[in-house]
Coordinates of C-alpha atoms in Angstrom, one line a residue:
Chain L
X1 CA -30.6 22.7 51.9
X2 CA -32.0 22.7 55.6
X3 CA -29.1 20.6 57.8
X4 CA -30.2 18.0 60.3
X5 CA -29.1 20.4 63.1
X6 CA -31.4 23.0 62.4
X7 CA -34.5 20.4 61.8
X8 CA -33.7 18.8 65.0
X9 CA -33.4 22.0 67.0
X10 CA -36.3 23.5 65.3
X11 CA -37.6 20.0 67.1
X12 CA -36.6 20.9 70.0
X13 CA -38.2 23.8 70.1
X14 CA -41.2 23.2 69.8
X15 CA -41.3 19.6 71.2
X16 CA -39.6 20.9 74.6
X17 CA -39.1 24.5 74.4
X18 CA -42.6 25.7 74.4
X19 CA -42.6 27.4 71.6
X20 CA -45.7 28.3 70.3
X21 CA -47.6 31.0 68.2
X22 CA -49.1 32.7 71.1
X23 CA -52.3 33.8 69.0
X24 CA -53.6 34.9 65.8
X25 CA -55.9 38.2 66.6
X26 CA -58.1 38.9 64.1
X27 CA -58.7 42.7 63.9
X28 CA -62.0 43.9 62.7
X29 CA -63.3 47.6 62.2
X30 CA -66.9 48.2 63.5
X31 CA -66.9 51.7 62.3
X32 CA -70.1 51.0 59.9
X33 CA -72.1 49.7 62.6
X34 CA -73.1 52.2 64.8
X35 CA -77.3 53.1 64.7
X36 CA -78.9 54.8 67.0
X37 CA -80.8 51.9 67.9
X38 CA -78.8 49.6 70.5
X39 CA -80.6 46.4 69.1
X40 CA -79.2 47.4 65.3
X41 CA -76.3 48.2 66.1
X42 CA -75.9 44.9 68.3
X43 CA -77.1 42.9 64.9
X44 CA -74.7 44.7 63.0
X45 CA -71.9 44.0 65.1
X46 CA -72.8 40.4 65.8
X47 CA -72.9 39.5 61.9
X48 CA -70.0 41.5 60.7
X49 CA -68.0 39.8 63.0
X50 CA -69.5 36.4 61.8
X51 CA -68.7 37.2 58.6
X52 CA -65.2 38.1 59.0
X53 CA -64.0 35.6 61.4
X54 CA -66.4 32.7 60.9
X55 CA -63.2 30.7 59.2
X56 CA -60.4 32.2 61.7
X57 CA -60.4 29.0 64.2
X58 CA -60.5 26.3 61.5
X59 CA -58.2 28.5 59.4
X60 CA -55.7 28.6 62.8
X61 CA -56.2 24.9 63.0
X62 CA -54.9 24.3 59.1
X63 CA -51.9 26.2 59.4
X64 CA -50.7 24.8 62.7
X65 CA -51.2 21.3 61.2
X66 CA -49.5 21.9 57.9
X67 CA -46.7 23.3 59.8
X68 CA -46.5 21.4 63.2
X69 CA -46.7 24.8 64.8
X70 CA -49.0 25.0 67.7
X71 CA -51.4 27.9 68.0
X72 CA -52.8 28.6 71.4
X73 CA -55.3 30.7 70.7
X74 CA -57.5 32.5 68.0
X75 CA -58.8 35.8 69.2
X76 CA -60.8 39.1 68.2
X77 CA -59.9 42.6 68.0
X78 CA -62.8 45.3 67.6
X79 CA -62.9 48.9 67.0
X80 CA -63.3 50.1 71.1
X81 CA -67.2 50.1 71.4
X82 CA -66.8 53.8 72.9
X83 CA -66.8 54.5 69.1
X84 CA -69.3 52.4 68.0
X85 CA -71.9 53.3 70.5
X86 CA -71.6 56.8 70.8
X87 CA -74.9 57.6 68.3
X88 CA -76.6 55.1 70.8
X89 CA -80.0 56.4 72.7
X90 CA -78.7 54.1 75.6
X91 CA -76.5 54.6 79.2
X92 CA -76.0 51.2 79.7
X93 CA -73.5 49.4 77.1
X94 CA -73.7 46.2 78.6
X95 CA -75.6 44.8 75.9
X96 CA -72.8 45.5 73.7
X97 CA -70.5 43.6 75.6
X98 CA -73.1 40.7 75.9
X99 CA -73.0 40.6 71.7
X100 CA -69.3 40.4 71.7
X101 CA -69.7 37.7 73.9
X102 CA -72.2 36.0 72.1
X103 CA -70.6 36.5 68.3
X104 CA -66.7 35.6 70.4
X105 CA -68.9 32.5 71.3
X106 CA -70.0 31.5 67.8
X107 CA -66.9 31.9 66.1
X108 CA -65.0 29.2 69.0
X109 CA -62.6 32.0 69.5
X110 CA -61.2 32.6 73.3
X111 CA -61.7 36.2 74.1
X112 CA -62.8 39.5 71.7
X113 CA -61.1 42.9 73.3
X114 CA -62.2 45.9 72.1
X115 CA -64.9 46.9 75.2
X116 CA -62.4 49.9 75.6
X117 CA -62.5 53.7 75.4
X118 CA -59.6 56.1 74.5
X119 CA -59.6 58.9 77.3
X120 CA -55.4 60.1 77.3
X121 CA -56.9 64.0 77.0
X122 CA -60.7 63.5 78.3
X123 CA -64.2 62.3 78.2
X124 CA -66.1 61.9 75.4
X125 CA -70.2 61.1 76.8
X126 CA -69.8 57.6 75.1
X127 CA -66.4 57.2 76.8
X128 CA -68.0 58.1 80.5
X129 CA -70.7 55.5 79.3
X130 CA -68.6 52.5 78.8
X131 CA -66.4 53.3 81.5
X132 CA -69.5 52.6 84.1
X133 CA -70.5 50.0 82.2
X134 CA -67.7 47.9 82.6
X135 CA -67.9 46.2 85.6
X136 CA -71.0 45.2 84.5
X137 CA -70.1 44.0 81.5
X138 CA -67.2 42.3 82.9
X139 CA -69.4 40.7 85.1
X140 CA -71.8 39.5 82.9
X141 CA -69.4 37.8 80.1
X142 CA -66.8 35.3 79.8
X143 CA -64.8 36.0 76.8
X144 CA -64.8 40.0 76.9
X145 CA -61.4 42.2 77.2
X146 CA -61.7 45.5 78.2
X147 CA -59.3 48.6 78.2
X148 CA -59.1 52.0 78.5
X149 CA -55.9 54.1 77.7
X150 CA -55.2 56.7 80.4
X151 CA -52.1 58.4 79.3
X152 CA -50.0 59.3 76.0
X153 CA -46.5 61.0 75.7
X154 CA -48.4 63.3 73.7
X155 CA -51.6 64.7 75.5
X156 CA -50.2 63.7 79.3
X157 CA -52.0 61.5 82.1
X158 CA -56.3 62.0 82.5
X159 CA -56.2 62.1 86.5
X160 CA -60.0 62.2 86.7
X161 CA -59.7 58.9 84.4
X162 CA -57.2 57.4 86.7
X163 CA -59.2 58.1 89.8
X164 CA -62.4 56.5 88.2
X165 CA -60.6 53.3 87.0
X166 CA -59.3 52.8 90.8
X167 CA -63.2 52.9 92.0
X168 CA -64.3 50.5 88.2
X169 CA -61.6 48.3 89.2
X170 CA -62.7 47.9 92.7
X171 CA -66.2 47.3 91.9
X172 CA -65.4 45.1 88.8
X173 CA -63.2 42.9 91.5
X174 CA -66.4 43.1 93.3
X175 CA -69.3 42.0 91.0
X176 CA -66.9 39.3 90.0
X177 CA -66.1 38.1 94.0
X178 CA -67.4 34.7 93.7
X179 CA -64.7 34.1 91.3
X180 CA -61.9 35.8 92.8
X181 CA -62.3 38.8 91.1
X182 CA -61.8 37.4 87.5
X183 CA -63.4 40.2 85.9
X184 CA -59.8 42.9 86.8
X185 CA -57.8 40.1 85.3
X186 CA -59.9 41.1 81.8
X187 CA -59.4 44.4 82.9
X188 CA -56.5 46.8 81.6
X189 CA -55.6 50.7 81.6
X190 CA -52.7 51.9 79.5
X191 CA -50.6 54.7 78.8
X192 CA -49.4 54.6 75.0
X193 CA -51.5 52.1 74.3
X194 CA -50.6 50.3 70.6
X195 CA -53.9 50.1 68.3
X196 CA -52.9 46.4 66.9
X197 CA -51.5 44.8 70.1
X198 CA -53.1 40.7 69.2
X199 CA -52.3 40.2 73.3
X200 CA -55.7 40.3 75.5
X201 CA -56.6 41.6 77.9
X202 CA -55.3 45.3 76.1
X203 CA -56.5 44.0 72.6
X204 CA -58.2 46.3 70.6
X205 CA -58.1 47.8 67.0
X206 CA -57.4 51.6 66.6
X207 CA -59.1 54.4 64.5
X208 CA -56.3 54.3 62.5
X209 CA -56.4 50.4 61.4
X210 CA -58.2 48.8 58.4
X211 CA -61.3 47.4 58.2
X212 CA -60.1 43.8 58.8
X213 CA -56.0 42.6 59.6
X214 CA -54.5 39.6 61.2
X215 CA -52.2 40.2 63.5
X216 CA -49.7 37.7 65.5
X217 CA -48.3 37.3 69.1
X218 CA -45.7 35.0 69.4
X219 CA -44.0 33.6 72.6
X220 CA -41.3 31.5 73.7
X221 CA -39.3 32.5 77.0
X222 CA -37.7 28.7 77.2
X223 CA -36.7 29.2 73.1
X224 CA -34.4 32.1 74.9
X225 CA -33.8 30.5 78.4
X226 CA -32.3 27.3 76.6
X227 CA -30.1 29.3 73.8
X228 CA -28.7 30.9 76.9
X229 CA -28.1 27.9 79.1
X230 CA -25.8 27.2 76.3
X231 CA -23.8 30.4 76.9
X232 CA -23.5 29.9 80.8
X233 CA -20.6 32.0 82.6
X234 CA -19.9 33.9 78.9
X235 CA -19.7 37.8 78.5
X236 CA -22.9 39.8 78.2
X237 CA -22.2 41.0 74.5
X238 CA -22.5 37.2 73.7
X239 CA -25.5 36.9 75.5
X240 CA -27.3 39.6 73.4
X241 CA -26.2 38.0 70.6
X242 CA -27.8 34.8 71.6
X243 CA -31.4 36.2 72.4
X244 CA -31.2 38.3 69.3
X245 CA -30.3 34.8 67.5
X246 CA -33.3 33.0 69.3
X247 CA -35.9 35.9 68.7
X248 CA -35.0 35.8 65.0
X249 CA -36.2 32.6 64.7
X250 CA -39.2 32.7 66.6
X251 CA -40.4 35.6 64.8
X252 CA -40.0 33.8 61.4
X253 CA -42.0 31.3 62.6
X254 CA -44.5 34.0 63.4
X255 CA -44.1 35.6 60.2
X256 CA -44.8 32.2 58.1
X257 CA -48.0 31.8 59.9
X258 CA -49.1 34.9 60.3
X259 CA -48.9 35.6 56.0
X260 CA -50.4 32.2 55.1
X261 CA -53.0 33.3 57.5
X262 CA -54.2 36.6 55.5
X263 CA -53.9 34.7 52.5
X264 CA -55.9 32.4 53.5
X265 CA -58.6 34.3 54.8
X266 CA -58.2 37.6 52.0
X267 CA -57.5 39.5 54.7
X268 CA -54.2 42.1 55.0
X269 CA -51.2 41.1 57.1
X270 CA -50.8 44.2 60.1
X271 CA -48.4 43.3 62.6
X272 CA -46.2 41.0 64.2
X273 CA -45.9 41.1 67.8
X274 CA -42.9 39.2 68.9
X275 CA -43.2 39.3 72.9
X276 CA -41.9 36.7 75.2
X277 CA -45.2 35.9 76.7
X278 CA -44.8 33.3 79.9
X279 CA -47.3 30.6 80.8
X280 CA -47.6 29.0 84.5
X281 CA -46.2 26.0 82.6
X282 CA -42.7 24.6 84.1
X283 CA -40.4 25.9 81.5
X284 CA -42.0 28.6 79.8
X285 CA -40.8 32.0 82.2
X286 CA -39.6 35.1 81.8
X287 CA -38.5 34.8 85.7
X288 CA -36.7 31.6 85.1
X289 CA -35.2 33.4 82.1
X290 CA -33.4 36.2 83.7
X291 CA -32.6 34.1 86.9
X292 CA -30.4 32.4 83.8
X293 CA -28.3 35.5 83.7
X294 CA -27.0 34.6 86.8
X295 CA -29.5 35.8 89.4
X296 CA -30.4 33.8 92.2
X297 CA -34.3 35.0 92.2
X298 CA -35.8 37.7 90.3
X299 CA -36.4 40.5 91.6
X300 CA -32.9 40.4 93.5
X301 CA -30.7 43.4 92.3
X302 CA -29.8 43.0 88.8
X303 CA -33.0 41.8 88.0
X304 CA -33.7 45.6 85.9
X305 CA -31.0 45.1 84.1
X306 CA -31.0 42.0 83.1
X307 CA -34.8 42.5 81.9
X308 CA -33.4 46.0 80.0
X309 CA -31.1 44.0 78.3
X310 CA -33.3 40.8 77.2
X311 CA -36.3 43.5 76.2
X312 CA -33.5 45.4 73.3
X313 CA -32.0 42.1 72.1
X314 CA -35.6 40.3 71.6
X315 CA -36.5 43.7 69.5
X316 CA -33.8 43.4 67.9
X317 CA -33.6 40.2 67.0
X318 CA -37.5 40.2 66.1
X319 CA -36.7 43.5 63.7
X320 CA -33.9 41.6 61.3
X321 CA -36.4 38.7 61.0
X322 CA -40.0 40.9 60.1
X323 CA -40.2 44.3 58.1
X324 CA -43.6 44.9 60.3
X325 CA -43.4 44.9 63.9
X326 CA -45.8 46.0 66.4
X327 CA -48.0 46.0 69.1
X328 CA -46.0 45.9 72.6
X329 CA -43.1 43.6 71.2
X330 CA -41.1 43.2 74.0
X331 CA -40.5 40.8 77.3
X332 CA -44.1 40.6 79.5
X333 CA -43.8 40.4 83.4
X334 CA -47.0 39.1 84.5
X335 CA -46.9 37.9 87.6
X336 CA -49.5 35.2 88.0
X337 CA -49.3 33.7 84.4
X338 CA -45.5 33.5 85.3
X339 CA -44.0 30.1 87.3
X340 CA -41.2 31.7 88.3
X341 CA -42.7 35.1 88.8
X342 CA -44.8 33.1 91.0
X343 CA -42.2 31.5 93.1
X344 CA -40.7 34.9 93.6
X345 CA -43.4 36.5 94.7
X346 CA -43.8 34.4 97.6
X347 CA -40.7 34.0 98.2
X348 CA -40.5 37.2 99.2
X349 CA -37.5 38.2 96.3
X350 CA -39.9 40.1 93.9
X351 CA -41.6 43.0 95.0
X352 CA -44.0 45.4 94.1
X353 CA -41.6 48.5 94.2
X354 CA -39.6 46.3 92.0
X355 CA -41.7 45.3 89.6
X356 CA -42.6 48.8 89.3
X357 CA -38.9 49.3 88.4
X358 CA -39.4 46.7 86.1
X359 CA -41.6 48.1 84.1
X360 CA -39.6 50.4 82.7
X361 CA -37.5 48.7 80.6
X362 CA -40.2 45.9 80.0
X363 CA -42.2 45.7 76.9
X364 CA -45.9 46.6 79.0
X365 CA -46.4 47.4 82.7
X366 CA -48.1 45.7 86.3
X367 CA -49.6 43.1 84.7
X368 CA -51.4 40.4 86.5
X369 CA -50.9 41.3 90.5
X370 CA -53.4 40.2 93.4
X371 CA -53.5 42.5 96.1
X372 CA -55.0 42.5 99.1
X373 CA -59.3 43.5 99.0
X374 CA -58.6 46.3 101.4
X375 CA -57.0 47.9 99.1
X376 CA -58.0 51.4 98.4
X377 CA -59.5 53.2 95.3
X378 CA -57.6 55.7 95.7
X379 CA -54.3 54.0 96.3
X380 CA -55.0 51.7 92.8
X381 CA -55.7 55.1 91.6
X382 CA -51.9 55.7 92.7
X383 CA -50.3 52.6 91.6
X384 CA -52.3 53.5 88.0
X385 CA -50.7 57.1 88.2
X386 CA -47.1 56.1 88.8
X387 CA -47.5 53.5 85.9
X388 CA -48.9 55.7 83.8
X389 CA -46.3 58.8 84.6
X390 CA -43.7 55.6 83.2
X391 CA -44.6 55.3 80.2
X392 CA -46.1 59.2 79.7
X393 CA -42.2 60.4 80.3
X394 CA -40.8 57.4 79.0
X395 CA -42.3 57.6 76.1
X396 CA -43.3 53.7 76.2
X397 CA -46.5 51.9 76.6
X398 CA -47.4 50.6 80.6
X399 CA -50.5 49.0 81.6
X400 CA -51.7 48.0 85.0
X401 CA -54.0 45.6 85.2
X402 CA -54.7 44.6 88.9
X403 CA -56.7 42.0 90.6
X404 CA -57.8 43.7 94.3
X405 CA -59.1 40.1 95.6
X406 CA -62.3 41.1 97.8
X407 CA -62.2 38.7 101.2
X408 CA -58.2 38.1 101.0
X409 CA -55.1 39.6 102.2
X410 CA -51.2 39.4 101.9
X411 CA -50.5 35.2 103.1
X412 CA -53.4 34.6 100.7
X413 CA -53.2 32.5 97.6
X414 CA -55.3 33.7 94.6
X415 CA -56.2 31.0 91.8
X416 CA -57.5 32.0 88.7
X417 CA -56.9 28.7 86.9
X418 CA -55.8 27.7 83.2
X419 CA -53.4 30.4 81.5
X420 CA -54.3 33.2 83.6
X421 CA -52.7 31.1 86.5
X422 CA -52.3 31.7 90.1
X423 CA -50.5 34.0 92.6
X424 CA -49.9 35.2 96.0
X425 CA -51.4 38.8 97.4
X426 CA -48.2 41.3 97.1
X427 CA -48.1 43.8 99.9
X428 CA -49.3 47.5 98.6
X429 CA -47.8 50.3 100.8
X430 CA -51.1 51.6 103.0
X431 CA -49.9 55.5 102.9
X432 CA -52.3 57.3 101.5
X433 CA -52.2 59.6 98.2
X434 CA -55.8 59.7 98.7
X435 CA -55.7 64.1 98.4
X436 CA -53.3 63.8 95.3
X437 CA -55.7 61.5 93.6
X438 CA -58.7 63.7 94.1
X439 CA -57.3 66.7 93.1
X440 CA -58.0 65.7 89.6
X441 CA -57.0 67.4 86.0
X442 CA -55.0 66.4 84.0
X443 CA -51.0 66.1 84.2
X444 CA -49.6 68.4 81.2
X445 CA -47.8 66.1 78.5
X446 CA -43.5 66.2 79.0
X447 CA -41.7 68.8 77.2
X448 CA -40.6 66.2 74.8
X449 CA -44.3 65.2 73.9
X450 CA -43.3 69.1 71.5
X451 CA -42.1 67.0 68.3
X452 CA -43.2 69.4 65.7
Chain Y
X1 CA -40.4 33.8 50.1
X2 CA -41.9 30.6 49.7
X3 CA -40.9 27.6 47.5
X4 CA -43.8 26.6 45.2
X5 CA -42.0 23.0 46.3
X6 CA -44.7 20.9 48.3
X7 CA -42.2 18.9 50.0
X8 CA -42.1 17.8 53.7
X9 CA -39.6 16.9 56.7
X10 CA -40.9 14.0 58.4
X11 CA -38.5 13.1 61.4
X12 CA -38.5 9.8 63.3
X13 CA -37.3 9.8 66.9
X14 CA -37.4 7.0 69.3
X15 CA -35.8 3.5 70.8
X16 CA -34.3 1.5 67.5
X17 CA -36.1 -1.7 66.4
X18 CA -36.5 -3.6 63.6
X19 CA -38.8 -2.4 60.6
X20 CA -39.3 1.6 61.3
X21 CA -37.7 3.0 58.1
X22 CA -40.0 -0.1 56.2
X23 CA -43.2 0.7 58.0
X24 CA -42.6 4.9 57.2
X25 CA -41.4 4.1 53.5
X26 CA -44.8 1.1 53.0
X27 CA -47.0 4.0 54.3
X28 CA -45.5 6.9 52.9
X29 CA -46.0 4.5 49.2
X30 CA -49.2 3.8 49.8
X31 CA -50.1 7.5 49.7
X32 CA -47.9 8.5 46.8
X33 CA -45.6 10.3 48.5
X34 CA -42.0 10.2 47.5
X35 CA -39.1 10.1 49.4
X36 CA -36.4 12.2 47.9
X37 CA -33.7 12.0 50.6
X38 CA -33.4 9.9 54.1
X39 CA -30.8 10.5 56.6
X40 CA -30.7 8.4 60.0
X41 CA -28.5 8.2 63.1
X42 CA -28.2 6.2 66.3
X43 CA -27.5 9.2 68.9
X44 CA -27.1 7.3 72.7
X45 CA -29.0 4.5 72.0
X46 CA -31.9 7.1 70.2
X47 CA -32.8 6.5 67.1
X48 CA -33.3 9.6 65.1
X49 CA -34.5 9.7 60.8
X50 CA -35.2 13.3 58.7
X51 CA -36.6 12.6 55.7
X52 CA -37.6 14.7 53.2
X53 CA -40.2 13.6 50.8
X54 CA -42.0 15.3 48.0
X55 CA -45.6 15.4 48.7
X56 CA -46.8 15.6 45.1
X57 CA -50.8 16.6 45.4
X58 CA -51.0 15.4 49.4
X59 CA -50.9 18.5 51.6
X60 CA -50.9 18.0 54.9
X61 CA -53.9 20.0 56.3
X62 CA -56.5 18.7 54.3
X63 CA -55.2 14.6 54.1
X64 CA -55.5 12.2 57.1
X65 CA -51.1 11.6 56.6
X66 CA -50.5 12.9 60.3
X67 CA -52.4 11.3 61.8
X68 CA -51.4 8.2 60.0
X69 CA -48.0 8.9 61.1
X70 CA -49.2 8.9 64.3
X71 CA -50.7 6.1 64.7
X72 CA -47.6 4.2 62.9
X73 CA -45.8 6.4 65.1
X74 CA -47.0 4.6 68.0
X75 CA -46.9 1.2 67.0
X76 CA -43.7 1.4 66.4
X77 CA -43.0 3.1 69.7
X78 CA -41.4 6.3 68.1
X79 CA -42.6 9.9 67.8
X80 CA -43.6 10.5 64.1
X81 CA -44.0 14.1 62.9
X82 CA -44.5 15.9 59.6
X83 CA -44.2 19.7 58.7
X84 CA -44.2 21.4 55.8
X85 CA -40.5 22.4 54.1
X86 CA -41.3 26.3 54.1
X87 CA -40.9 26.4 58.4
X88 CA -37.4 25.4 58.2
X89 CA -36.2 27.6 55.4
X90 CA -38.1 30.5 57.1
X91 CA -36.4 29.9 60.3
X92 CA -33.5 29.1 59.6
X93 CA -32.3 31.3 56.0
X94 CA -32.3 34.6 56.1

């Protein structure tokens, strides 16, 4: 018999604590619609995904009543279209990403990722293909993710890939000017990159997946912040316990929804990904969260450790609660979806250099920084390589995904509006790593990439 | 995993007054739905009811009940909600 306690502070949760199901992903292959026609392969791609996730919104919508559980959002994975349009007789694979769109459109979900290519060891012609295409693309859609994994533990770092992405992410930022450079915030290169992450903008389904899964973010940094403020002042073996308590239950939650889900829509269960995932939304921040470790601002000095220690025990936690665990799993850092992150940042507590050190022990990588317009290819380029090198010798996942904002500088104020938020322009150190950058190759994998 | 039970919690939360546990009960009869066990408090001045009823062949998704409770909800000046059983057991037993 469930107590009154545990109704009321499931309550609680939910009612004050922001917790929510971040978003059910719908992953769906699109292996068996390549053609070497770009319009048939367009129609393909349009109607299998009708057919597959024509009931995912209203089947989102049933759940989350039955349950009182709110679900944010109801999103589409695809096979990365690198795949899918390489038997194309086309250069351009815009019109791909305008289908996506269209089909993302239909179905009333809020973004499809998938306009990706997977490049760790080199080029493929498709993969060269998308890769120009995407600002473009980016450009000329509204619900479209795109990504493009740079770097695995196993093959090493692309550096002709990184130093292309610096010059797509510059002109992505400025096709998409008018708007603040929207299109990078859609944008996302990884190292390690997880084939059934449900979080955009790095969403996409692997080679490896089946032809249709559901898979499940969930969220709920206050959940955690609040079971904490509960344990102010005690030792930090208590506070592990107490996040690992905390993700536990959020995960169930996720769990519940995300099975009654593929029931519902005959459709196999993949993965539940159980990061804390921050809003701008007073009360829902990762920031706010370690600052309740007893940090005055994050990004002061404790801040990595404090963010080490919250990543394990939410993994942890997650693990007891769910057999299959996935995608990034972990604690995000995004800066501009991030209130406290925010406050940080122009504060002049949370830099950079230190949310590069962050991302090491966080569950992805740079996510969500303005910088200033002037800055160069080549030095993204360098930001992507040091992120990338993190997670390549780490043997973790690390994204970047940047916003250079054309026309402003550090001072400046960037706005992108509803969950993608706002933030200030962090200052990028102006040495140049221009002649590393250009030398291009590739960086041999680590030693301990030898496994066999 | 799940019970095959299709029973609800419906929790009441708000300022006491006269007739909330009537009004819930007269609604919660009018659609067949029975209560099988009610527990209330007066927390600081707050009102606060669980009850758990048995939903017999309502489900929540597909009836209008929410948003019945709702709208009892606020005449009565309290926050009515409903959720399915299966959320708390998931949470909260391992």
């Amino acid at each position: 018999m469930i107590t009154d306690f545990e109704i009321l502070e499931t309550m609680k949760m939910f009612n004050e604590q922001h917790l929510d199901i971040r978003t059910i992903t719908m992953g769906i292959s699109l292996m068996d619609c390549a053609a070497s026609s770009v319009e048939e392969s367009c129609d393909k791609i349009y109607d299998k995904i009708l057919r597959y996730a024509g009931k995912l919104v209203e089947t989102g919508e049933a759940i989350s009543k039955k349950y009182g559980v709110p679900i944010i959002h109801k999103r589409i994975s695809v096979t990365p279209i690198a795949i899918v349009a390489a038997a194309c007789n086309t250069s351009d694979y815009t019109p791909f990403a305008k289908t996506l769109d269209r089909a993302a459109k239909e179905c009333g979900v809020n973004f499809v990722g998938g306009f990706s290519a997977l490049v760790q060891k080199g080029y493929t012609n498709s993969d060269m293909k998308l890769i120009n295409s995407i600002p473009e693309a980016l450009a000329s859609t509204d619900y479209v993710c795109s990504s493009v994994n740079l770097a695995s533990t196993r093959t090493g770092i692309n550096m002709d890939a990184v130093a292309d992405m610096g010059r797509i992410i510059k002109k992505t930022a400025e096709l998409t000017s008018e708007k603040d450079a929207l299109g990078c915030a859609k944008l996302v290169v990884f190292a390690n990159a997880p084939e059934d992450n449900p979080f955009m903008a790095g969403a996409f389904l692997g080679p490896g997946e089946p032809e249709c899964v559901i898979n499940v973010g969930i969220s709920g940094p206050g959940v955690v912040k609040h079971a904490l403020e509960s344990v102010k002042g005690a030792d930090l073996g208590t506070v592990a316990e107490t996040i690992k308590k905390a993700a536990f239950k959020i995960t169930r939650v996720g769990e519940l929804v995300a099975r009654e889900a593929s029931e519902r829509l005959h459709v196999p269960f993949g993965i539940i990904d159980l990061s804390l995932a921050p809003t701008p939304a007073v009360g829902d921040s990762v920031a706010r969260l370690l600052e309740e470790f007893g940090l005055e601002e994050c990004g002061t000095w404790g801040t990595t450790a404090a963010l080490a220690m919250l990543n394990d025990a939410v993994k942890k936690g997650g693990i007891m609660a769910s057999s299959y665990v996935g995608g990034l799993s972990g604690a995000f850092i995004p800066v501009s979806e991030d209130e406290g992150m925010i406050a940080a940042a122009a504060s002049g507590a949370l830099r950079l250099e230190k949310l590069e050190a962050m991302t090491c022990v966080c569950s992805v990588g740079l996510d969500m920084i303005a910088i200033p317009g002037d800055t160069t290819a080549e030095t993204i380029s360098g930001i992507i390589a040091d992120e990338m090198a993190l997670g390549t010798f780490n043997n973790k996942t690390t994204a970047v995904r940047l916003i250079p904002v054309p026309g402003k500088g550090v001072g400046d104020k960037v706005e992108f509006g509803g969950l993608l938020g706002y933030a200030p322009i962090m200052e990028v150190n102006k040495a140049s790593c221009a002649d590393f950058i250009h030398r291009g190759g590739r960086i041999p994998a680590p030693i301990h990439s030898m496994r066999n | 995993m799940e019970s095959d039970k299709n029973t609800a919690v419906i929790s009441v939360i708000g300022k006491d007054r006269v007739g909330i546990i009537a009004g819930v009960s007269a609604l919660l009869c009018k659609n067949n739905i029975n209560i099988n066990d009610i527990s209330q408090t007066i927390l600081d001045d707050i009102f606060t009811m669980i009850m758990l009823v048995d939903l017999k062949d309502n489900d929540i998704e597909n009836s209008d009940i929410t948003e019945q409770l709702n709208k009892l909800g606020e005449e009565l000046g309290v926050a009515i909600t409903i959720q399915h059983t299966d959320l708390f057991n998931r949470m909260h037993r391992i």
